[in-house]
mmCIF file of C-alpha atoms and ligand atoms in Angstrom:
data_model
loop_
_atom_site.group_PDB
_atom_site.id
_atom_site.type_symbol
_atom_site.label_atom_id
_atom_site.label_comp_id
_atom_site.label_asym_id
_atom_site.label_seq_id
_atom_site.Cartn_x
_atom_site.Cartn_y
_atom_site.Cartn_z
ATOM 1 C CA GLN A 29 -21.773 -5.803 23.932
ATOM 2 C CA GLN A 30 -24.955 -3.952 24.685
ATOM 3 C CA ASP A 31 -28.002 -4.502 22.555
ATOM 4 C CA ASN A 32 -29.139 -0.933 22.822
ATOM 5 C CA GLU A 33 -31.659 0.150 20.139
ATOM 6 C CA SER A 34 -30.043 3.486 19.361
ATOM 7 C CA GLU A 35 -26.622 1.906 18.938
ATOM 8 C CA ASP A 36 -28.051 -0.377 16.269
ATOM 9 C CA VAL A 37 -29.045 2.477 13.984
ATOM 10 C CA PHE A 38 -26.503 3.416 11.333
ATOM 11 C CA SER A 39 -25.502 6.955 10.636
ATOM 12 C CA VAL A 40 -23.989 8.076 7.321
ATOM 13 C CA PRO A 41 -23.443 11.581 5.878
ATOM 14 C CA ASN A 42 -25.515 12.674 2.878
ATOM 15 C CA TYR A 43 -22.912 12.968 0.144
ATOM 16 C CA ALA A 44 -20.656 10.080 -0.898
ATOM 17 C CA CYS A 45 -17.707 12.510 -0.939
ATOM 18 C CA GLN A 46 -18.148 12.984 2.840
ATOM 19 C CA ARG A 47 -17.790 9.257 3.446
ATOM 20 C CA ARG A 48 -14.890 6.818 3.555
ATOM 21 C CA THR A 49 -15.871 3.950 1.294
ATOM 22 C CA THR A 50 -13.271 1.197 1.127
ATOM 23 C CA LEU A 51 -13.382 -1.939 -1.018
ATOM 24 C CA GLN A 52 -14.508 -3.867 2.043
ATOM 25 C CA ASN A 53 -18.256 -4.150 1.537
ATOM 26 C CA HIS A 54 -20.322 -5.845 4.259
ATOM 27 C CA ASN A 55 -23.533 -5.808 2.230
ATOM 28 C CA THR A 56 -22.648 -7.292 -1.144
ATOM 29 C CA VAL A 57 -25.952 -9.135 -1.567
ATOM 30 C CA LEU A 58 -27.884 -5.884 -1.175
ATOM 31 C CA THR A 59 -25.490 -3.710 -3.168
ATOM 32 C CA GLU A 60 -25.321 -6.180 -6.048
ATOM 33 C CA ALA A 61 -29.117 -6.201 -6.249
ATOM 34 C CA LEU A 62 -29.328 -2.396 -6.293
ATOM 35 C CA SER A 63 -26.481 -2.289 -8.800
ATOM 36 C CA ILE A 64 -28.480 -4.478 -11.228
ATOM 37 C CA LEU A 65 -31.423 -2.060 -11.023
ATOM 38 C CA ALA A 66 -29.098 0.937 -11.424
ATOM 39 C CA GLU A 67 -27.454 -0.654 -14.432
ATOM 40 C CA ASN A 68 -30.824 -1.534 -15.946
ATOM 41 C CA ALA A 69 -31.982 2.074 -15.552
ATOM 42 C CA GLU A 70 -28.724 3.372 -17.073
ATOM 43 C CA LEU A 71 -29.012 0.972 -20.004
ATOM 44 C CA ASN A 72 -32.545 2.257 -20.590
ATOM 45 C CA GLU A 73 -31.325 5.848 -20.292
ATOM 46 C CA GLU A 74 -33.428 6.543 -17.228
ATOM 47 C CA ASP A 75 -30.711 8.656 -15.669
ATOM 48 C CA GLY A 76 -32.614 9.841 -12.606
ATOM 49 C CA ARG A 77 -33.543 6.327 -11.573
ATOM 50 C CA GLY A 78 -30.016 5.132 -12.236
ATOM 51 C CA ILE A 79 -28.533 7.794 -9.966
ATOM 52 C CA ALA A 80 -31.088 7.097 -7.219
ATOM 53 C CA PHE A 81 -30.174 3.390 -7.147
ATOM 54 C CA ARG A 82 -26.428 4.197 -7.313
ATOM 55 C CA ARG A 83 -26.770 6.523 -4.306
ATOM 56 C CA ALA A 84 -28.670 3.901 -2.336
ATOM 57 C CA GLU A 85 -26.054 1.297 -3.267
ATOM 58 C CA ALA A 86 -23.278 3.634 -2.117
ATOM 59 C CA VAL A 87 -24.902 4.236 1.278
ATOM 60 C CA LEU A 88 -25.004 0.479 1.927
ATOM 61 C CA LYS A 89 -21.378 0.125 0.799
ATOM 62 C CA ALA A 90 -20.370 2.628 3.481
ATOM 63 C CA LEU A 91 -21.932 0.707 6.399
ATOM 64 C CA PRO A 92 -19.507 -0.805 8.941
ATOM 65 C CA ARG A 93 -21.301 -4.176 9.076
ATOM 66 C CA ALA A 94 -24.058 -6.210 7.449
ATOM 67 C CA VAL A 95 -27.625 -4.926 7.700
ATOM 68 C CA ARG A 96 -29.806 -7.313 9.737
ATOM 69 C CA LYS A 97 -33.119 -5.508 10.035
ATOM 70 C CA LEU A 98 -34.846 -2.824 8.018
ATOM 71 C CA THR A 99 -35.259 -0.674 11.146
ATOM 72 C CA GLU A 100 -31.486 -0.227 11.344
ATOM 73 C CA LEU A 101 -31.715 1.873 8.177
ATOM 74 C CA LYS A 102 -34.011 4.463 9.711
ATOM 75 C CA GLY A 103 -32.634 7.933 9.149
ATOM 76 C CA LEU A 104 -30.118 6.953 6.469
ATOM 77 C CA PRO A 105 -29.938 9.314 3.459
ATOM 78 C CA CYS A 106 -30.567 8.352 -0.200
ATOM 79 C CA LEU A 107 -32.705 5.300 0.532
ATOM 80 C CA GLY A 108 -35.891 5.909 -1.410
ATOM 81 C CA GLU A 109 -39.095 3.944 -1.243
ATOM 82 C CA HIS A 110 -38.126 1.730 -4.149
ATOM 83 C CA SER A 111 -34.650 0.885 -2.821
ATOM 84 C CA LEU A 112 -36.074 0.188 0.647
ATOM 85 C CA ARG A 113 -38.594 -2.225 -0.885
ATOM 86 C CA ILE A 114 -35.792 -4.149 -2.600
ATOM 87 C CA ILE A 115 -33.756 -4.260 0.618
ATOM 88 C CA LYS A 116 -36.798 -5.421 2.587
ATOM 89 C CA ASP A 117 -37.511 -8.270 0.148
ATOM 90 C CA ILE A 118 -33.926 -9.479 0.313
ATOM 91 C CA LEU A 119 -33.724 -9.255 4.107
ATOM 92 C CA GLU A 120 -37.021 -11.119 4.509
ATOM 93 C CA LYS A 121 -37.027 -13.578 1.600
ATOM 94 C CA GLY A 122 -33.412 -13.752 0.534
ATOM 95 C CA VAL A 123 -34.197 -12.449 -2.967
ATOM 96 C CA SER A 124 -35.974 -9.604 -4.716
ATOM 97 C CA SER A 125 -38.369 -10.751 -7.423
ATOM 98 C CA GLU A 126 -37.901 -7.471 -9.288
ATOM 99 C CA VAL A 127 -34.135 -7.935 -9.405
ATOM 100 C CA GLU A 128 -34.472 -11.567 -10.486
ATOM 101 C CA ALA A 129 -36.985 -10.624 -13.196
ATOM 102 C CA THR A 130 -34.658 -7.890 -14.447
ATOM 103 C CA LYS A 131 -31.717 -10.288 -14.648
ATOM 104 C CA GLN A 132 -33.845 -12.753 -16.641
ATOM 105 C CA SER A 133 -35.339 -10.204 -19.017
ATOM 106 C CA GLU A 134 -34.337 -10.552 -22.670
ATOM 107 C CA ARG A 135 -34.002 -6.800 -23.062
ATOM 108 C CA TYR A 136 -31.641 -6.398 -20.083
ATOM 109 C CA LYS A 137 -29.535 -9.338 -21.219
ATOM 110 C CA ALA A 138 -29.318 -7.984 -24.765
ATOM 111 C CA LEU A 139 -28.523 -4.416 -23.646
ATOM 112 C CA LYS A 140 -25.757 -5.700 -21.401
ATOM 113 C CA LEU A 141 -24.289 -7.976 -24.039
ATOM 114 C CA LEU A 142 -24.375 -5.355 -26.813
ATOM 115 C CA THR A 143 -23.011 -2.489 -24.677
ATOM 116 C CA GLY A 144 -20.268 -4.908 -23.665
ATOM 117 C CA ILE A 145 -18.897 -4.216 -27.147
ATOM 118 C CA PHE A 146 -16.376 -1.359 -26.937
ATOM 119 C CA GLY A 147 -17.850 1.637 -28.776
ATOM 120 C CA VAL A 148 -21.477 0.606 -28.300
ATOM 121 C CA GLY A 149 -23.594 2.732 -25.970
ATOM 122 C CA ALA A 150 -27.154 2.382 -24.731
ATOM 123 C CA LYS A 151 -28.622 4.243 -27.727
ATOM 124 C CA THR A 152 -26.978 2.015 -30.322
ATOM 125 C CA ALA A 153 -27.866 -1.132 -28.402
ATOM 126 C CA ASP A 154 -31.493 -0.018 -28.190
ATOM 127 C CA ARG A 155 -31.589 0.645 -31.935
ATOM 128 C CA TRP A 156 -30.165 -2.800 -32.659
ATOM 129 C CA ILE A 157 -32.688 -4.470 -30.363
ATOM 130 C CA THR A 158 -35.453 -2.700 -32.266
ATOM 131 C CA MET A 159 -33.976 -4.330 -35.386
ATOM 132 C CA GLY A 160 -34.241 -7.732 -33.700
ATOM 133 C CA ILE A 161 -30.548 -7.997 -32.766
ATOM 134 C CA TYR A 162 -30.193 -9.591 -29.316
ATOM 135 C CA ASN A 163 -26.840 -11.346 -29.522
ATOM 136 C CA LEU A 164 -23.506 -11.350 -31.330
ATOM 137 C CA GLN A 165 -24.542 -13.969 -33.906
ATOM 138 C CA GLN A 166 -27.558 -11.872 -34.907
ATOM 139 C CA LEU A 167 -25.293 -8.818 -35.032
ATOM 140 C CA GLN A 168 -22.801 -10.575 -37.316
ATOM 141 C CA SER A 169 -25.496 -11.880 -39.661
ATOM 142 C CA SER A 170 -27.786 -8.851 -39.931
ATOM 143 C CA GLY A 171 -24.762 -6.583 -40.364
ATOM 144 C CA PRO A 172 -25.661 -3.019 -39.359
ATOM 145 C CA THR A 173 -22.858 -0.583 -40.170
ATOM 146 C CA LEU A 174 -20.203 -0.617 -37.462
ATOM 147 C CA ASN A 175 -17.801 2.250 -36.899
ATOM 148 C CA GLN A 176 -14.089 1.534 -36.396
ATOM 149 C CA ALA A 177 -14.320 1.437 -32.603
ATOM 150 C CA GLN A 178 -17.204 -1.029 -32.743
ATOM 151 C CA GLN A 179 -15.419 -3.221 -35.291
ATOM 152 C CA ALA A 180 -12.393 -3.407 -33.021
ATOM 153 C CA GLY A 181 -14.668 -3.949 -30.037
ATOM 154 C CA LEU A 182 -16.401 -6.868 -31.706
ATOM 155 C CA GLU A 183 -13.147 -8.380 -32.895
ATOM 156 C CA HIS A 184 -11.708 -8.353 -29.362
ATOM 157 C CA TYR A 185 -14.989 -8.922 -27.546
ATOM 158 C CA GLU A 186 -13.864 -11.825 -25.415
ATOM 159 C CA ASP A 187 -10.539 -10.308 -24.327
ATOM 160 C CA LEU A 188 -12.095 -6.940 -23.525
ATOM 161 C CA ASN A 189 -14.695 -8.578 -21.290
ATOM 162 C CA GLN A 190 -12.017 -10.363 -19.268
ATOM 163 C CA PRO A 191 -11.092 -8.324 -16.178
ATOM 164 C CA VAL A 192 -7.667 -6.669 -16.349
ATOM 165 C CA THR A 193 -5.421 -7.615 -13.431
ATOM 166 C CA ARG A 194 -3.212 -5.261 -11.468
ATOM 167 C CA ALA A 195 -0.140 -7.114 -12.791
ATOM 168 C CA GLU A 196 -1.305 -6.458 -16.356
ATOM 169 C CA ALA A 197 -1.963 -2.803 -15.502
ATOM 170 C CA ASP A 198 1.573 -2.447 -14.107
ATOM 171 C CA HIS A 199 3.028 -4.175 -17.152
ATOM 172 C CA ILE A 200 1.218 -1.749 -19.472
ATOM 173 C CA GLY A 201 2.358 1.111 -17.217
ATOM 174 C CA GLU A 202 6.001 0.142 -17.800
ATOM 175 C CA ILE A 203 5.499 0.038 -21.566
ATOM 176 C CA VAL A 204 3.716 3.394 -21.666
ATOM 177 C CA ARG A 205 6.196 5.060 -19.278
ATOM 178 C CA ARG A 206 9.139 3.987 -21.420
ATOM 179 C CA VAL A 207 7.537 5.441 -24.545
ATOM 180 C CA VAL A 208 6.398 8.655 -22.822
ATOM 181 C CA LEU A 209 9.892 9.292 -21.419
ATOM 182 C CA CYS A 210 11.387 8.610 -24.806
ATOM 183 C CA VAL A 211 9.166 11.286 -26.368
ATOM 184 C CA LEU A 212 9.410 13.784 -23.491
ATOM 185 C CA PRO A 213 12.081 13.302 -20.810
ATOM 186 C CA GLY A 214 10.835 14.429 -17.394
ATOM 187 C CA ALA A 215 7.187 13.662 -18.163
ATOM 188 C CA GLN A 216 5.214 11.941 -15.431
ATOM 189 C CA LEU A 217 2.828 9.024 -15.763
ATOM 190 C CA THR A 218 0.253 8.261 -13.047
ATOM 191 C CA LEU A 219 -2.037 5.261 -12.815
ATOM 192 C CA ILE A 220 -5.569 6.574 -12.250
ATOM 193 C CA GLY A 221 -9.111 5.107 -12.294
ATOM 194 C CA GLY A 222 -10.031 2.031 -10.295
ATOM 195 C CA PHE A 223 -6.471 0.768 -9.885
ATOM 196 C CA ARG A 224 -5.486 3.979 -8.082
ATOM 197 C CA ARG A 225 -8.365 3.260 -5.679
ATOM 198 C CA GLY A 226 -6.783 -0.124 -4.937
ATOM 199 C CA LYS A 227 -9.115 -2.305 -7.010
ATOM 200 C CA PRO A 228 -7.508 -5.672 -7.804
ATOM 201 C CA THR A 229 -9.027 -5.748 -11.326
ATOM 202 C CA GLY A 230 -10.595 -3.329 -13.782
ATOM 203 C CA HIS A 231 -12.371 -3.099 -17.123
ATOM 204 C CA ASP A 232 -9.515 -0.974 -18.481
ATOM 205 C CA VAL A 233 -6.308 0.772 -17.412
ATOM 206 C CA ASP A 234 -6.292 4.563 -17.059
ATOM 207 C CA PHE A 235 -3.207 6.812 -17.085
ATOM 208 C CA LEU A 236 -2.700 10.541 -16.599
ATOM 209 C CA ILE A 237 0.350 12.163 -18.179
ATOM 210 C CA THR A 238 1.811 15.556 -17.308
ATOM 211 C CA HIS A 239 5.141 17.439 -17.224
ATOM 212 C CA PRO A 240 6.377 19.626 -14.345
ATOM 213 C CA GLU A 241 6.988 22.533 -16.756
ATOM 214 C CA GLU A 242 3.701 24.030 -17.931
ATOM 215 C CA GLY A 243 3.236 23.729 -21.687
ATOM 216 C CA ARG A 244 5.821 21.014 -22.295
ATOM 217 C CA GLU A 245 2.992 18.465 -22.516
ATOM 218 C CA VAL A 246 1.497 20.126 -25.603
ATOM 219 C CA GLY A 247 1.676 17.857 -28.640
ATOM 220 C CA LEU A 248 2.913 14.931 -26.581
ATOM 221 C CA LEU A 249 0.092 12.469 -27.128
ATOM 222 C CA PRO A 250 0.209 12.037 -30.935
ATOM 223 C CA LYS A 251 3.943 11.287 -30.632
ATOM 224 C CA VAL A 252 3.365 8.747 -27.856
ATOM 225 C CA VAL A 253 0.602 7.116 -29.885
ATOM 226 C CA SER A 254 2.643 6.860 -33.066
ATOM 227 C CA LEU A 255 5.601 5.371 -31.184
ATOM 228 C CA LEU A 256 3.354 2.828 -29.455
ATOM 229 C CA LYS A 257 1.789 2.039 -32.826
ATOM 230 C CA SER A 258 5.135 1.575 -34.562
ATOM 231 C CA GLN A 259 6.175 -0.824 -31.802
ATOM 232 C CA GLY A 260 3.063 -2.925 -32.401
ATOM 233 C CA PHE A 261 1.299 -2.158 -29.106
ATOM 234 C CA LEU A 262 -1.917 -0.651 -30.459
ATOM 235 C CA LEU A 263 -4.791 -2.615 -31.976
ATOM 236 C CA TYR A 264 -7.017 0.481 -32.061
ATOM 237 C CA GLN A 265 -6.774 4.092 -30.937
ATOM 238 C CA LYS A 266 -8.721 7.290 -31.141
ATOM 239 C CA THR A 267 -6.994 10.475 -30.052
ATOM 240 C CA THR A 268 -8.958 13.604 -29.204
ATOM 241 C CA LYS A 269 -7.297 17.031 -29.093
ATOM 242 C CA ASN A 270 -7.359 19.302 -26.088
ATOM 243 C CA SER A 271 -10.146 21.847 -26.439
ATOM 244 C CA TYR A 272 -10.058 23.491 -23.018
ATOM 245 C CA LEU A 273 -9.833 27.285 -22.888
ATOM 246 C CA GLU A 274 -10.179 28.764 -19.416
ATOM 247 C CA SER A 275 -11.578 32.078 -20.668
ATOM 248 C CA GLU A 276 -14.412 30.527 -22.633
ATOM 249 C CA ASP A 277 -14.964 27.437 -20.542
ATOM 250 C CA ARG A 278 -16.279 28.389 -17.169
ATOM 251 C CA PRO A 279 -17.499 24.986 -15.993
ATOM 252 C CA THR A 280 -21.242 25.402 -16.182
ATOM 253 C CA GLN A 281 -22.373 21.795 -16.223
ATOM 254 C CA PRO A 282 -21.305 20.393 -12.887
ATOM 255 C CA SER A 283 -23.183 17.150 -13.472
ATOM 256 C CA SER A 284 -21.376 16.304 -16.677
ATOM 257 C CA ASN A 285 -18.047 14.489 -16.433
ATOM 258 C CA MET A 286 -16.969 15.233 -19.990
ATOM 259 C CA ASP A 287 -13.781 17.206 -20.097
ATOM 260 C CA ARG A 288 -11.585 18.628 -22.782
ATOM 261 C CA PHE A 289 -8.194 17.106 -22.163
ATOM 262 C CA GLU A 290 -6.130 15.648 -24.938
ATOM 263 C CA ARG A 291 -6.830 11.956 -24.614
ATOM 264 C CA CYS A 292 -6.573 8.604 -26.275
ATOM 265 C CA PHE A 293 -8.992 5.705 -26.006
ATOM 266 C CA SER A 294 -7.108 2.637 -27.135
ATOM 267 C CA ILE A 295 -6.972 -1.119 -27.313
ATOM 268 C CA PHE A 296 -3.564 -2.441 -26.354
ATOM 269 C CA ARG A 297 -1.953 -5.629 -27.610
ATOM 270 C CA LEU A 298 -0.405 -7.065 -24.479
ATOM 271 C CA LYS A 299 1.949 -10.057 -24.647
ATOM 272 C CA SER A 300 0.811 -12.646 -22.142
ATOM 273 C CA HIS A 301 3.140 -14.166 -19.633
ATOM 274 C CA GLN A 302 3.797 -17.847 -20.360
ATOM 275 C CA GLU A 303 1.532 -19.317 -17.661
ATOM 276 C CA SER A 304 -1.466 -17.101 -18.298
ATOM 277 C CA ALA A 305 -1.156 -17.649 -22.057
ATOM 278 C CA GLU A 306 -1.460 -21.382 -21.545
ATOM 279 C CA VAL A 307 -4.460 -21.071 -19.253
ATOM 280 C CA ARG A 308 -6.184 -18.743 -21.695
ATOM 281 C CA GLY A 309 -5.359 -20.735 -24.829
ATOM 282 C CA ASN A 310 -8.348 -20.716 -27.154
ATOM 283 C CA GLY A 311 -8.471 -24.486 -27.215
ATOM 284 C CA SER A 312 -9.112 -24.944 -30.901
ATOM 285 C CA GLU A 313 -5.427 -24.805 -31.747
ATOM 286 C CA SER A 314 -2.403 -26.486 -30.333
ATOM 287 C CA ARG A 315 -0.607 -23.188 -29.822
ATOM 288 C CA PRO A 316 -2.192 -20.863 -27.257
ATOM 289 C CA LYS A 317 -2.684 -17.213 -28.108
ATOM 290 C CA SER A 318 0.389 -15.325 -26.939
ATOM 291 C CA TRP A 319 -1.268 -11.957 -26.352
ATOM 292 C CA ARG A 320 -4.503 -10.379 -25.228
ATOM 293 C CA ALA A 321 -6.358 -7.144 -25.976
ATOM 294 C CA VAL A 322 -6.722 -4.610 -23.125
ATOM 295 C CA ARG A 323 -8.552 -1.270 -23.074
ATOM 296 C CA VAL A 324 -6.230 1.586 -22.128
ATOM 297 C CA ASP A 325 -7.138 5.265 -21.607
ATOM 298 C CA LEU A 326 -4.450 7.946 -21.750
ATOM 299 C CA VAL A 327 -5.170 11.505 -20.625
ATOM 300 C CA VAL A 328 -2.793 14.466 -20.778
ATOM 301 C CA SER A 329 -3.063 17.462 -18.481
ATOM 302 C CA PRO A 330 -0.945 20.584 -18.046
ATOM 303 C CA ILE A 331 0.655 20.674 -14.581
ATOM 304 C CA SER A 332 -1.549 23.644 -13.567
ATOM 305 C CA GLN A 333 -4.638 21.417 -13.872
ATOM 306 C CA PHE A 334 -3.014 18.184 -12.729
ATOM 307 C CA ALA A 335 -4.634 17.998 -9.281
ATOM 308 C CA PHE A 336 -8.089 18.516 -10.808
ATOM 309 C CA ALA A 337 -7.450 15.930 -13.498
ATOM 310 C CA LEU A 338 -6.125 13.460 -10.926
ATOM 311 C CA LEU A 339 -9.161 13.952 -8.696
ATOM 312 C CA GLY A 340 -11.562 13.826 -11.643
ATOM 313 C CA TRP A 341 -10.140 10.659 -13.159
ATOM 314 C CA THR A 342 -9.595 8.613 -10.018
ATOM 315 C CA GLY A 343 -13.318 7.992 -9.496
ATOM 316 C CA SER A 344 -15.403 6.227 -8.556
ATOM 317 C CA LYS A 345 -17.968 7.616 -10.965
ATOM 318 C CA LEU A 346 -20.446 8.150 -8.145
ATOM 319 C CA PHE A 347 -17.797 9.751 -5.927
ATOM 320 C CA GLU A 348 -17.046 12.221 -8.755
ATOM 321 C CA ARG A 349 -20.696 12.964 -9.310
ATOM 322 C CA GLU A 350 -21.194 13.578 -5.606
ATOM 323 C CA LEU A 351 -18.162 15.884 -5.419
ATOM 324 C CA ARG A 352 -19.668 18.010 -8.190
ATOM 325 C CA ARG A 353 -23.078 17.954 -6.532
ATOM 326 C CA TRP A 354 -21.533 18.989 -3.209
ATOM 327 C CA ALA A 355 -19.571 21.787 -4.875
ATOM 328 C CA GLY A 356 -22.637 23.124 -6.672
ATOM 329 C CA HIS A 357 -25.348 22.682 -4.070
ATOM 330 C CA GLU A 358 -23.464 23.252 -0.836
ATOM 331 C CA LYS A 359 -20.646 25.591 -1.836
ATOM 332 C CA ALA A 360 -21.880 27.515 -4.917
ATOM 333 C CA MET A 361 -18.769 26.293 -6.693
ATOM 334 C CA SER A 362 -18.319 24.487 -9.947
ATOM 335 C CA LEU A 363 -15.862 21.590 -10.090
ATOM 336 C CA SER A 364 -14.534 19.950 -13.228
ATOM 337 C CA SER A 365 -11.461 17.902 -14.110
ATOM 338 C CA HIS A 366 -9.840 21.197 -15.147
ATOM 339 C CA ALA A 367 -10.656 23.666 -12.418
ATOM 340 C CA LEU A 368 -12.702 24.778 -9.428
ATOM 341 C CA TYR A 369 -14.717 27.939 -9.897
ATOM 342 C CA ASP A 370 -16.218 29.939 -7.053
ATOM 343 C CA THR A 371 -19.410 31.623 -8.274
ATOM 344 C CA LYS A 372 -19.607 33.919 -5.232
ATOM 345 C CA GLN A 373 -16.070 35.289 -5.671
ATOM 346 C CA ASN A 374 -16.226 35.008 -9.446
ATOM 347 C CA SER A 375 -12.827 33.403 -9.511
ATOM 348 C CA TYR A 376 -10.960 30.177 -10.024
ATOM 349 C CA LEU A 377 -9.444 28.512 -6.963
ATOM 350 C CA ARG A 378 -5.957 27.150 -7.624
ATOM 351 C CA ALA A 379 -4.794 23.836 -6.245
ATOM 352 C CA ALA A 380 -1.554 21.903 -6.532
ATOM 353 C CA SER A 381 -2.841 18.759 -4.802
ATOM 354 C CA GLU A 382 -6.035 16.829 -4.229
ATOM 355 C CA GLU A 383 -5.794 17.773 -0.537
ATOM 356 C CA GLU A 384 -6.047 21.459 -1.468
ATOM 357 C CA ILE A 385 -9.158 20.834 -3.571
ATOM 358 C CA PHE A 386 -10.907 19.039 -0.699
ATOM 359 C CA ALA A 387 -9.895 21.949 1.554
ATOM 360 C CA HIS A 388 -11.345 24.521 -0.886
ATOM 361 C CA LEU A 389 -14.552 22.482 -0.865
ATOM 362 C CA ASP A 390 -14.637 22.348 2.940
ATOM 363 C CA LEU A 391 -14.441 18.568 2.855
ATOM 364 C CA GLU A 392 -12.322 16.257 4.935
ATOM 365 C CA TYR A 393 -9.633 14.726 2.717
ATOM 366 C CA ILE A 394 -10.618 11.286 1.448
ATOM 367 C CA PRO A 395 -7.720 9.223 0.023
ATOM 368 C CA PRO A 396 -8.218 7.258 -3.233
ATOM 369 C CA SER A 397 -8.629 3.909 -1.441
ATOM 370 C CA GLU A 398 -11.653 5.359 0.371
ATOM 371 C CA ARG A 399 -13.346 6.759 -2.748
ATOM 372 C CA ASN A 400 -14.875 3.424 -3.719
ATOM 373 C CA ALA A 401 -18.451 4.675 -3.445
HETATM 374 P P1 GTP B 19 -12.986 0.189 -14.023
HETATM 375 O O1 GTP B 19 -12.214 0.692 -15.189
HETATM 376 O O2 GTP B 19 -14.255 -0.473 -14.441
HETATM 377 O O3 GTP B 19 -12.180 -0.659 -13.115
HETATM 378 O O4 GTP B 19 -13.449 1.432 -13.125
HETATM 379 P P2 GTP B 19 -12.940 2.925 -13.204
HETATM 380 O O5 GTP B 19 -13.366 3.598 -11.960
HETATM 381 O O6 GTP B 19 -11.490 2.989 -13.543
HETATM 382 O O7 GTP B 19 -13.821 3.524 -14.373
HETATM 383 P P3 GTP B 19 -13.408 4.238 -15.738
HETATM 384 O O8 GTP B 19 -12.167 3.711 -16.321
HETATM 385 O O9 GTP B 19 -14.622 4.182 -16.611
HETATM 386 O O10 GTP B 19 -13.231 5.737 -15.353
HETATM 387 C C1 GTP B 19 -12.219 6.174 -14.468
HETATM 388 C C2 GTP B 19 -12.539 7.537 -13.970
HETATM 389 O O11 GTP B 19 -12.464 8.460 -15.014
HETATM 390 C C3 GTP B 19 -13.949 7.644 -13.397
HETATM 391 O O12 GTP B 19 -13.901 8.413 -12.225
HETATM 392 C C4 GTP B 19 -14.723 8.408 -14.418
HETATM 393 O O13 GTP B 19 -15.661 9.257 -13.826
HETATM 394 C C5 GTP B 19 -13.638 9.204 -15.081
HETATM 395 N N1 GTP B 19 -13.948 9.413 -16.486
HETATM 396 C C6 GTP B 19 -14.221 8.502 -17.431
HETATM 397 N N2 GTP B 19 -14.460 9.098 -18.602
HETATM 398 C C7 GTP B 19 -14.333 10.411 -18.376
HETATM 399 C C8 GTP B 19 -14.442 11.577 -19.182
HETATM 400 O O14 GTP B 19 -14.739 11.541 -20.363
HETATM 401 N N3 GTP B 19 -14.176 12.765 -18.565
HETATM 402 C C9 GTP B 19 -13.848 12.844 -17.255
HETATM 403 N N4 GTP B 19 -13.594 14.020 -16.706
HETATM 404 N N5 GTP B 19 -13.749 11.775 -16.479
HETATM 405 C C10 GTP B 19 -13.991 10.591 -17.028
HETATM 406 MN MN1 MN B 20 -10.784 2.307 -15.419
HETATM 407 MN MN1 MN B 21 -11.344 4.367 -18.391
#
């Protein structure tokens, strides 16, 4: 192999949605450091900083090998002064003092712990910290009012912070599919989120439900939820109605990922397989716990919006954000999980597959396993 200078410089396109980012990451030390700073910014609601670190992290994830010298990064997009300083410290000294200090900080640790409770966001965690609440014991004893989601989140804290395996996701998929088909024969259930991108574990399991005949999906979710509930599968659920109206809802906020599908955020009660139940036994009793709690998201889309919903809910979060940024900034289009709107033609662009959406956006098709930005 030649040791030619120019061959040692990486080249990566600007937008994450133009890149193929697999789960194989050659720069985990660097990306984990940037991810801590991104997370810290997000937890402190410094959105701009959070996005900047996430973009820098994603560029490093897309590199074909480990970075050896800072000069190799010359000309790469999204690497700001701050990110470059972190990378430089790690390449030269093995660690970044800023990252280490962040990890040690009481505020970061408390924000992470408290937002690890399902139903608790950065704002609530910040308010609790102001009240002197830094851990779960202090939360239990000082007793601020918890809503139902937070109560369930606290009750199942340990389970919900255990990664969900692919086997567990598939098991839940079988349970949900059986119930969905029972309520609406012909309905289709698709595993979305991180598992669709090939991740071996996740923080939850995400499913998209549709029916090949437009309109048949209306009213489906409450029936699915009540059947799951009656069969003892739900520890908690909150169902939100569909509020999408094409006429009124021209997607105007391309940076927001909120959509209006009928959906259900739930906590599942999943029976453990014998072996895993024994391993995870809580120790204090002779009989191990025979089930665990798992976060499950269900989303329903009409078939006419299915491709957009599938693309919008497969992630990663940064990949989605970059798709919307590309659409808006480069194509004068507005992409949501419902539709793609062309502001120059003043019209919606139909699509029956993810491939067609990428084509409308003038992007090379990137399969789910390469959307791990
Ligand atoms: P893990 O669950 O941590 O393994 O990763 P994940 O990629 O599955 O993340 P998550 O379950 O949080 O979200 C899955 C996808 O759904 C991501 O691409 C999110 O951007 C998207 N998503 C999450 N919440 C919403 C929402 O309210 N609206 C829309 N449109 N998308 C959402
Ligand atoms: Mn997920
Ligand atoms: Mn989810």
